[in-house]
């Protein structure tokens, strides 16, 4: 939930560390801080608020150093104050630590350290780490030994980076929280960060740090050792993202940029994956790869969960038993699995703590596991039996947009392959679905260029009693996603429902001030229209999203947002783009913090 960055170079690195923090601000933005090593001393500057405030204060105070770490925080333990901001230090101020994750045994460690005479200044779980290092140093351990001993005491999920006075470099480790190493040979720099965009403007060469690894970056390069101290040879990879991918490129918000990037993201998602004969061609999964699967479980959280529900519907329509589970529930209330169960973890970052815990639980119980993710080298991609990448490129806005579309597109390919392998023959609609999938990027482009969402948002910016989103079939997860996007960035109440559920309770909340956004896919539209009439008869205005040729829908709603006519299995993707635009424009008119909505962070790496 927080962002760590670090840099070691030949010259002053403060501006570089601050730039890395700005690039990670989507991971946390309620407080921030930096620590530098200049000579033998550690200097720390931190404060509540945004990184821009920290940068201004750093310039005023002339903070400098060739070795530095930084942290941008999303609060878990303690309020967003200067005292609780990272980096945290030991009693003597010679150790500074930045941390992402949750240290579950911090209370016991704090009590032990307090009894030994250590004094604490914050409410955070993190502060025990520099004191543990200080305690080990006092026994004569070297900085590397002290750091390793401290890490061995920690329980929970964490990535930790530390500066130690007298030690020329940064020491870091991870367990369950992301940490990547950036290699800039030409510039003579090494980077550590929670995510690649932190240093992408400086280098695209990355090394993915594995759980238990201890890494040191210094003026002479970097060294990685395994949990038991053996040297580890981790190859550097070149990420395909460009620095421009992580910039706003003239858009007012990253979210709007990423909404408009969906045609290109979809092109990448499906490129080379539909064979000339119209079949699915996933390079690592030839025909028959899933012939021994009898049931599919999808695991996901948030937006990824809605993509999973979409895929569940597609599989059920094709006669394959499928279920979608919340990643936060699956590990604690597990359903039965066996070696014929395929468990598919859908996670944009590949680092979502709840989903990872459930993925591991499924694997321990004998299920086959597959990660559908955006990040090569992520924990999910490494720990699952197999991985399938959505190739959406970096997504900086906290509210997911292009990754949902790309997840659905890749899951459509996967469901067609699964259906053929599990049932023994292609689905009846396979050729039509894959042909429509090939045209999907163009269709999304049409929605973006012709959408009337902004004018509609202006008319319905005031919805005193909230908004309802309804849908049926694959329109149902799109309704859920539309409501999630709306509440995330407008801070106004929104709920998504299966259309038929309105009369089982939610109608009690409908008033003339409750706009209802209804998703029509071309299947069961008559039933959905009946549900629309139920709310219209209570005075609620209805906004229908449907294919442009759906005159019966256009005539049955108060407002109509058309999308290109497309196969019903893919109509939800186009409807979702319209709902993204509605949410974006309402939030913009309400002057919300669209890219950094309150209380939310992009990558949820704590349970």
XYZ file of C-alpha atoms in Angstrom:
607
model
C 0.000 0.000 0.000
C 3.034 2.248 0.465
C 5.833 3.087 -1.938
C 9.552 2.613 -1.330
C 12.280 4.021 -3.525
C 16.067 4.176 -3.187
C 19.014 5.276 -5.267
C 22.800 5.090 -5.070
C 24.876 7.126 -7.508
C 28.076 9.054 -8.071
C 26.380 12.415 -7.524
C 23.661 13.810 -5.288
C 20.542 11.604 -5.561
C 17.952 13.649 -3.648
C 16.159 14.928 -6.758
C 16.191 11.392 -8.192
C 14.704 9.906 -5.012
C 12.022 12.615 -4.921
C 11.218 11.973 -8.594
C 10.883 8.275 -7.788
C 8.463 9.111 -4.980
C 6.365 11.281 -7.282
C 6.194 8.360 -9.713
C 4.969 6.125 -6.870
C 2.483 8.540 -5.349
C -0.391 6.365 -6.594
C 0.728 3.794 -3.996
C 0.307 6.191 -1.079
C 0.058 9.920 -0.612
C -0.890 10.886 2.923
C 2.720 11.422 4.109
C 6.224 11.064 2.712
C 9.865 11.269 3.655
C 13.458 10.762 2.563
C 16.701 9.802 4.260
C 20.183 10.359 2.867
C 23.665 9.222 3.750
C 26.258 11.967 3.295
C 29.609 11.145 4.791
C 29.071 9.137 7.953
C 25.737 10.648 9.018
C 22.085 9.919 8.209
C 19.791 12.875 7.477
C 16.006 12.430 7.580
C 13.240 14.719 6.335
C 9.589 13.693 6.480
C 6.138 15.216 6.810
C 2.427 14.632 6.418
C 0.856 15.639 3.116
C 1.854 15.301 -0.503
C 5.289 14.776 -2.022
C 5.314 18.257 -3.540
C 5.398 19.693 -0.012
C 8.292 17.404 0.893
C 10.219 18.423 -2.236
C 9.848 22.103 -1.440
C 11.088 21.588 2.123
C 14.010 19.463 0.921
C 15.084 22.282 -1.409
C 14.797 24.860 1.374
C 16.881 22.768 3.779
C 19.498 21.713 1.224
C 19.234 17.984 1.921
C 21.916 16.114 -0.056
C 23.602 12.738 -0.372
C 24.868 10.178 -2.874
C 22.800 7.443 -1.166
C 19.124 7.898 -0.390
C 15.841 6.165 0.373
C 12.318 7.529 0.174
C 8.834 6.531 1.180
C 5.296 7.590 0.333
C 2.752 6.320 2.822
C -0.796 4.992 2.833
C -1.620 4.810 6.524
C -2.252 1.517 8.291
C -0.778 1.870 11.802
C -1.188 5.456 12.985
C -2.547 8.665 11.483
C -0.848 10.460 8.543
C 1.410 12.683 10.642
C 5.070 13.663 10.493
C 5.799 11.369 13.451
C 4.262 8.382 11.684
C 5.805 9.157 8.297
C 8.749 7.084 7.094
C 11.719 6.735 7.164
C 11.871 5.783 10.829
C 15.089 5.878 12.833
C 16.660 4.201 15.824
C 17.464 5.912 19.138
C 20.795 7.285 17.947
C 19.588 8.366 14.500
C 22.154 6.221 12.738
C 19.666 3.817 11.107
C 16.807 4.874 8.803
C 14.184 2.448 7.477
C 11.376 2.626 4.896
C 8.813 -0.164 4.884
C 5.837 -1.367 2.869
C 3.516 -3.961 4.390
C 2.433 -4.953 7.888
C 4.675 -6.393 10.615
C 2.255 -8.616 12.473
C 4.405 -9.184 15.561
C 5.294 -5.508 16.024
C 3.543 -5.241 19.401
C 5.641 -8.022 20.925
C 8.821 -6.611 19.402
C 8.017 -3.107 20.642
C 7.445 -4.377 24.177
C 10.727 -6.288 24.107
C 12.688 -3.326 22.758
C 11.058 -0.873 25.157
C 12.050 -3.108 28.060
C 15.625 -2.964 26.748
C 15.554 0.832 26.884
C 14.583 1.797 23.341
C 12.303 4.819 22.938
C 9.630 5.059 20.242
C 8.275 8.222 18.604
C 5.480 6.869 16.395
C 2.444 4.600 16.381
C 3.692 2.588 13.422
C 4.633 -1.058 13.200
C 7.670 -0.047 11.127
C 9.566 1.679 13.909
C 10.582 -1.609 15.493
C 12.853 -2.354 12.513
C 15.518 0.350 12.992
C 15.620 -0.452 16.708
C 16.130 -4.152 15.963
C 19.020 -3.200 13.684
C 20.432 -0.893 16.368
C 20.219 -3.708 18.931
C 22.114 -6.092 16.636
C 24.785 -3.494 15.823
C 25.364 -3.027 19.545
C 26.382 -6.689 19.832
C 29.117 -6.201 17.235
C 27.289 -7.344 14.109
C 28.262 -5.805 10.788
C 25.557 -3.699 9.087
C 24.682 -6.597 6.767
C 24.513 -9.067 9.668
C 22.446 -6.659 11.766
C 20.003 -6.065 8.925
C 19.592 -9.772 8.288
C 19.100 -10.515 11.996
C 16.418 -7.821 12.220
C 14.599 -9.150 9.146
C 14.637 -12.651 10.601
C 12.625 -11.378 13.574
C 9.816 -9.944 11.452
C 6.503 -11.711 10.856
C 3.988 -10.578 8.252
C 4.239 -9.040 4.815
C 6.942 -6.499 4.161
C 9.519 -4.886 1.923
C 12.184 -3.007 3.891
C 14.991 -0.687 2.791
C 17.563 0.652 5.269
C 20.404 3.159 5.516
C 23.003 2.571 8.216
C 25.591 5.194 9.145
C 29.061 4.078 8.104
C 27.721 1.623 5.516
C 28.100 2.714 1.900
C 24.858 1.541 0.398
C 21.227 0.539 0.899
C 20.180 -2.824 2.318
C 16.776 -4.244 1.460
C 14.680 -7.392 1.654
C 11.134 -8.507 0.958
C 8.569 -11.026 2.040
C 5.167 -10.862 0.379
C 5.480 -7.193 -0.651
C 6.944 -6.105 -3.994
C 10.523 -4.935 -4.465
C 12.399 -4.470 -7.741
C 15.968 -3.453 -8.527
C 16.779 -1.019 -11.336
C 20.162 -1.170 -13.075
C 21.512 1.962 -14.809
C 24.994 0.953 -15.928
C 25.489 4.008 -18.129
C 24.587 6.433 -15.361
C 26.410 4.461 -12.685
C 23.251 4.163 -10.545
C 21.287 1.458 -8.836
C 17.652 1.789 -7.767
C 15.274 -0.060 -5.483
C 11.521 0.491 -5.609
C 8.127 -1.012 -4.917
C 7.229 -0.718 -8.595
C 9.031 -0.196 -11.905
C 7.509 3.243 -12.746
C 9.516 4.703 -9.858
C 12.732 4.590 -11.886
C 11.450 3.958 -15.407
C 12.550 7.409 -16.591
C 16.124 6.469 -15.658
C 16.380 2.810 -16.702
C 14.276 -0.023 -18.096
C 16.637 -2.747 -16.848
C 15.131 -4.484 -13.827
C 15.879 -7.388 -11.515
C 12.935 -8.902 -9.659
C 13.781 -9.555 -6.020
C 12.368 -12.776 -4.607
C 10.953 -13.438 -1.145
C 13.743 -13.780 1.396
C 16.405 -12.189 -0.811
C 18.674 -9.630 0.829
C 19.981 -7.067 -1.627
C 22.645 -4.413 -1.260
C 23.014 -1.544 -3.708
C 26.141 0.578 -3.452
C 28.589 2.691 -5.442
C 30.203 -0.502 -6.718
C 26.975 -2.095 -8.011
C 24.621 -4.556 -6.375
C 24.709 -7.912 -4.608
C 21.836 -10.304 -3.901
C 21.846 -13.176 -1.446
C 19.171 -15.755 -0.655
C 17.481 -16.102 2.715
C 20.186 -18.532 3.867
C 23.005 -16.223 2.786
C 24.062 -17.851 -0.493
C 24.849 -15.516 -3.425
C 21.901 -15.349 -5.824
C 22.195 -14.807 -9.542
C 19.084 -12.902 -10.594
C 19.080 -11.950 -14.268
C 18.230 -8.398 -15.324
C 15.313 -8.018 -17.729
C 14.313 -5.148 -19.990
C 10.723 -4.057 -19.411
C 8.769 -3.177 -22.525
C 7.216 -0.048 -21.016
C 8.575 3.318 -22.071
C 8.946 6.336 -19.755
C 6.152 8.039 -21.687
C 3.789 5.230 -20.680
C 4.000 6.453 -17.092
C 3.414 10.144 -17.912
C 0.149 12.067 -18.321
C 1.030 13.089 -21.878
C -1.103 16.262 -21.837
C -4.189 14.748 -20.195
C -5.604 16.379 -17.084
C -5.537 13.066 -15.246
C -3.866 9.685 -15.596
C -7.304 8.101 -15.435
C -8.500 9.907 -18.551
C -5.266 9.044 -20.343
C -5.660 5.396 -19.431
C -9.315 5.324 -20.482
C -8.172 6.592 -23.867
C -5.345 4.054 -24.029
C -7.788 1.146 -24.069
C -7.779 0.563 -27.849
C -3.971 0.229 -27.829
C -4.016 -1.887 -24.669
C -6.607 -4.212 -26.206
C -4.534 -4.519 -29.368
C -1.582 -5.679 -27.274
C -3.760 -8.036 -25.239
C -4.982 -9.978 -28.272
C -2.038 -9.531 -30.690
C -0.813 -12.897 -31.939
C -3.316 -14.790 -29.838
C -5.944 -15.538 -32.487
C -4.730 -18.042 -35.077
C -5.371 -17.781 -38.812
C -7.913 -20.598 -38.565
C -9.895 -18.645 -35.969
C -8.783 -20.678 -32.947
C -7.129 -19.385 -29.790
C -3.335 -19.326 -29.907
C -1.835 -18.806 -26.452
C 1.811 -19.725 -26.918
C 2.319 -21.394 -23.539
C -1.000 -23.236 -23.672
C -1.409 -25.396 -26.768
C -4.641 -27.229 -27.432
C -5.242 -29.809 -24.708
C -3.364 -27.928 -21.980
C -6.466 -27.895 -19.810
C -7.969 -31.248 -20.811
C -7.649 -32.551 -17.245
C -9.550 -29.588 -15.717
C -13.035 -30.292 -14.389
C -13.778 -27.028 -12.573
C -12.433 -23.455 -12.566
C -12.132 -21.151 -9.554
C -11.377 -17.464 -10.136
C -9.739 -15.451 -7.322
C -9.576 -11.675 -7.370
C -10.272 -8.414 -5.546
C -11.886 -5.142 -6.596
C -11.934 -4.446 -10.322
C -10.133 -7.720 -11.028
C -12.941 -9.551 -9.223
C -15.451 -8.018 -11.624
C -13.355 -9.235 -14.567
C -13.353 -12.671 -12.908
C -17.160 -12.637 -12.560
C -17.343 -11.739 -16.261
C -15.192 -14.766 -17.123
C -17.192 -17.004 -14.806
C -20.342 -16.154 -16.765
C -18.637 -16.915 -20.078
C -17.442 -20.314 -18.856
C -20.829 -21.262 -17.462
C -22.419 -20.304 -20.772
C -20.015 -22.780 -22.395
C -20.855 -25.630 -20.049
C -17.758 -25.405 -17.842
C -18.331 -25.362 -14.050
C -16.872 -22.074 -12.797
C -16.970 -19.942 -9.674
C -15.599 -16.513 -8.734
C -14.350 -15.899 -5.200
C -13.159 -12.849 -3.322
C -9.419 -13.153 -2.817
C -9.927 -11.990 0.742
C -12.258 -14.881 1.582
C -10.961 -17.862 -0.345
C -7.993 -18.619 1.929
C -9.998 -18.346 5.142
C -13.168 -20.128 3.953
C -11.824 -22.434 1.240
C -14.073 -24.543 -0.987
C -13.074 -28.102 -1.903
C -10.397 -28.419 -4.606
C -8.410 -31.252 -6.119
C -5.870 -31.789 -8.892
C -8.600 -31.251 -11.501
C -9.416 -27.778 -10.183
C -7.863 -24.873 -12.052
C -7.521 -21.833 -9.788
C -7.071 -18.601 -11.754
C -5.773 -15.581 -9.828
C -6.718 -12.363 -11.620
C -4.555 -9.503 -10.346
C -3.388 -6.392 -12.158
C -0.243 -5.931 -10.092
C 0.405 -9.570 -9.259
C 1.068 -8.392 -5.704
C -2.424 -8.178 -4.158
C -1.938 -9.688 -0.714
C -5.385 -11.253 -0.328
C -5.271 -12.849 -3.765
C -1.743 -14.153 -3.203
C -2.741 -15.732 0.111
C -5.638 -17.496 -1.593
C -3.469 -18.581 -4.528
C -0.969 -20.141 -2.144
C -3.753 -21.840 -0.205
C -5.134 -23.393 -3.381
C -1.701 -24.597 -4.447
C -1.019 -26.199 -1.062
C -4.293 -28.088 -1.337
C -3.382 -29.616 -4.682
C -5.073 -27.331 -7.221
C -3.403 -26.245 -10.438
C -2.814 -22.478 -10.410
C -2.689 -19.823 -13.115
C -2.007 -16.093 -12.716
C -3.638 -13.622 -15.111
C -1.670 -10.455 -14.476
C -0.177 -7.325 -15.984
C 3.281 -7.544 -14.457
C 6.006 -9.891 -15.647
C 8.109 -10.922 -12.672
C 5.350 -10.222 -10.151
C 4.877 -12.523 -7.179
C 1.715 -14.053 -8.633
C 3.433 -14.743 -11.952
C 6.360 -16.423 -10.213
C 4.396 -18.434 -7.662
C 1.567 -19.747 -9.835
C 2.120 -22.883 -11.910
C 1.574 -20.798 -15.041
C 1.077 -17.153 -15.974
C -0.881 -15.360 -18.684
C -0.105 -11.667 -19.192
C -2.647 -9.010 -20.163
C 0.004 -6.638 -21.613
C -1.882 -3.442 -20.700
C 1.233 -1.408 -19.871
C 1.642 0.624 -16.678
C -1.515 1.935 -15.062
C -0.902 4.855 -12.701
C -4.428 6.020 -11.838
C -5.687 4.348 -8.680
C -9.031 3.577 -10.340
C -8.375 0.716 -12.773
C -9.630 1.264 -16.327
C -7.567 -0.142 -19.177
C -6.545 -3.136 -17.099
C -10.184 -4.206 -16.701
C -10.719 -4.179 -20.472
C -7.469 -6.049 -21.060
C -8.250 -8.596 -18.347
C -11.635 -9.316 -19.911
C -10.121 -9.629 -23.396
C -7.497 -12.123 -22.217
C -10.060 -14.003 -20.144
C -12.284 -14.296 -23.242
C -9.381 -16.038 -24.991
C -8.784 -18.239 -21.966
C -12.446 -19.220 -21.655
C -12.609 -20.268 -25.302
C -9.497 -22.411 -24.856
C -10.838 -23.897 -21.623
C -14.217 -24.623 -23.172
C -12.623 -26.526 -26.056
C -10.314 -28.523 -23.769
C -12.811 -29.285 -20.996
C -15.853 -30.104 -23.118
C -13.929 -31.631 -26.018
C -15.141 -29.213 -28.702
C -15.105 -25.457 -29.390
C -18.015 -23.389 -28.149
C -20.840 -22.852 -30.636
C -20.025 -19.136 -30.834
C -16.231 -19.345 -30.823
C -15.649 -18.028 -34.337
C -18.084 -15.143 -33.895
C -16.663 -14.219 -30.484
C -13.053 -14.226 -31.635
C -13.923 -12.280 -34.779
C -15.658 -9.682 -32.597
C -12.712 -9.655 -30.206
C -10.437 -8.745 -33.091
C -12.654 -5.738 -33.821
C -12.964 -4.706 -30.185
C -10.104 -2.141 -30.132
C -11.705 -0.261 -33.009
C -15.129 -0.416 -31.370
C -13.724 1.008 -28.122
C -12.124 3.784 -30.151
C -15.536 4.614 -31.573
C -17.024 4.846 -28.076
C -14.242 7.187 -26.988
C -14.609 9.485 -29.978
C -18.413 9.622 -30.019
C -19.419 9.315 -26.354
C -22.036 11.666 -24.973
C -21.033 10.820 -21.400
C -19.788 14.308 -20.571
C -23.050 16.039 -21.444
C -25.026 13.356 -19.639
C -22.803 13.674 -16.570
C -23.523 17.402 -16.471
C -27.260 16.715 -16.358
C -26.947 14.075 -13.651
C -24.040 15.392 -11.583
C -26.484 15.811 -8.706
C -27.865 12.510 -7.468
C -28.745 13.165 -3.877
C -29.861 9.594 -3.208
C -26.940 7.898 -4.931
C -26.824 5.927 -8.172
C -27.771 2.370 -9.041
C -26.069 0.318 -11.748
C -27.861 -2.785 -13.041
C -27.142 -5.484 -15.576
C -27.782 -9.111 -16.491
C -25.384 -11.844 -17.648
C -22.021 -10.237 -18.451
C -23.778 -6.911 -17.875
C -23.932 -7.736 -14.168
C -20.155 -7.555 -13.475
C -20.056 -4.412 -15.619
C -22.739 -2.899 -13.376
C -20.625 -3.825 -10.346
C -17.559 -2.281 -11.950
C -19.449 0.850 -12.981
C -20.641 1.378 -9.412
C -17.164 0.755 -8.013
C -15.591 3.259 -10.380
C -18.245 5.841 -9.543
C -17.858 5.575 -5.776
C -14.050 5.416 -5.972
C -13.576 8.750 -7.666
C -16.753 10.762 -6.991
C -17.042 9.827 -3.272
C -20.797 9.523 -3.832
C -22.900 6.488 -3.051
C -23.298 3.941 -5.842
C -24.413 0.316 -5.879
C -24.344 -2.377 -8.534
C -26.994 -5.083 -8.753
C -28.114 -7.955 -10.896
C -31.109 -6.372 -12.641
C -33.601 -8.873 -11.253
C -32.535 -8.152 -7.666
C -34.030 -4.654 -7.622
C -37.420 -5.878 -6.477
C -35.845 -7.907 -3.662
C -34.935 -4.899 -1.551
C -33.083 -2.132 -3.424
C -36.329 -0.637 -4.805
C -36.970 0.680 -1.281
C -34.129 3.141 -1.881
C -35.234 4.375 -5.298
C -36.456 7.980 -5.536
C -36.662 10.558 -8.326
C -33.148 11.576 -7.206
C -31.668 8.121 -7.837
C -30.343 7.874 -11.409
C -30.173 4.256 -12.570
C -27.600 3.215 -15.165
C -28.690 0.034 -16.964
C -26.363 -2.149 -19.038
C -27.874 -4.009 -22.011
C -25.790 -6.630 -23.807
C -28.226 -7.967 -26.405
C -29.179 -10.930 -24.264
C -32.297 -10.885 -22.084
C -32.765 -7.193 -22.808
C -36.534 -7.556 -22.513
C -36.205 -8.756 -18.918
C -33.830 -5.910 -18.110
C -36.288 -3.442 -19.631
C -38.959 -4.795 -17.301
C -36.668 -3.992 -14.386
C -36.091 -0.543 -15.833
C -39.818 0.107 -15.830
C -39.935 -0.833 -12.147
C -37.648 2.056 -11.274
C -39.076 4.493 -13.815
C -42.504 3.991 -12.291
C -40.998 5.242 -9.007
C -39.787 8.390 -10.768
C -36.114 7.443 -11.124
C -34.400 8.531 -14.355
C -32.806 5.653 -16.273
C -29.697 5.866 -18.439
C -29.431 2.922 -20.810
C -26.157 1.713 -22.344
C -26.744 -0.585 -25.309
C -25.875 -1.298 -28.915
C -26.631 1.564 -31.270
C -29.221 -0.537 -33.064
C -31.197 -1.240 -29.897
C -34.194 0.976 -30.646
C -36.354 -0.891 -28.125
C -33.875 0.040 -25.398
C -33.519 3.634 -26.561
C -37.305 4.019 -26.472
C -37.580 2.476 -23.004
C -35.110 4.679 -21.090
C -34.784 8.381 -20.314
C -31.238 8.757 -21.644
C -29.390 6.568 -24.127
C -25.633 6.009 -24.404
C -25.059 3.924 -27.545
C -22.094 1.668 -28.260
C -21.250 -0.114 -31.527
C -23.242 -3.297 -32.051
C -21.041 -6.234 -31.117
C -21.350 -9.854 -30.020
C -23.222 -10.009 -26.666
C -20.238 -11.609 -24.937
C -18.201 -8.461 -25.594
C -20.898 -5.799 -25.304
C -20.047 -5.388 -21.632
C -16.553 -4.126 -22.453
C -17.987 -1.300 -24.560
C -20.636 -0.463 -21.976
C -17.932 -0.317 -19.327
C -16.038 2.350 -21.277
C -19.151 4.536 -21.301
C -19.575 4.047 -17.549
C -15.912 4.920 -16.968
C -16.442 8.180 -18.813
C -19.604 8.993 -16.856
C -17.771 8.475 -13.569
C -14.758 10.453 -14.708
C -16.761 13.476 -15.852
C -18.956 13.557 -12.736
C -15.833 13.387 -10.542
C -14.190 16.137 -12.573
C -17.260 18.380 -12.248
C -17.219 17.740 -8.491
C -13.513 18.665 -8.404
C -12.473 15.341 -6.858
C -8.916 14.057 -6.626
C -9.414 11.638 -9.506
C -6.000 9.965 -9.726
C -5.529 9.773 -5.962
C -8.962 9.193 -4.420
C -9.092 9.531 -0.666
C -8.297 6.496 1.484
C -7.371 4.332 -1.522
C -4.106 3.060 -2.964
C -3.330 1.362 -6.253
C -1.675 -1.835 -5.118
C -3.129 -3.406 -1.964
C -0.188 -5.340 -0.556
C -1.568 -5.847 2.956
C -4.386 -8.149 4.065
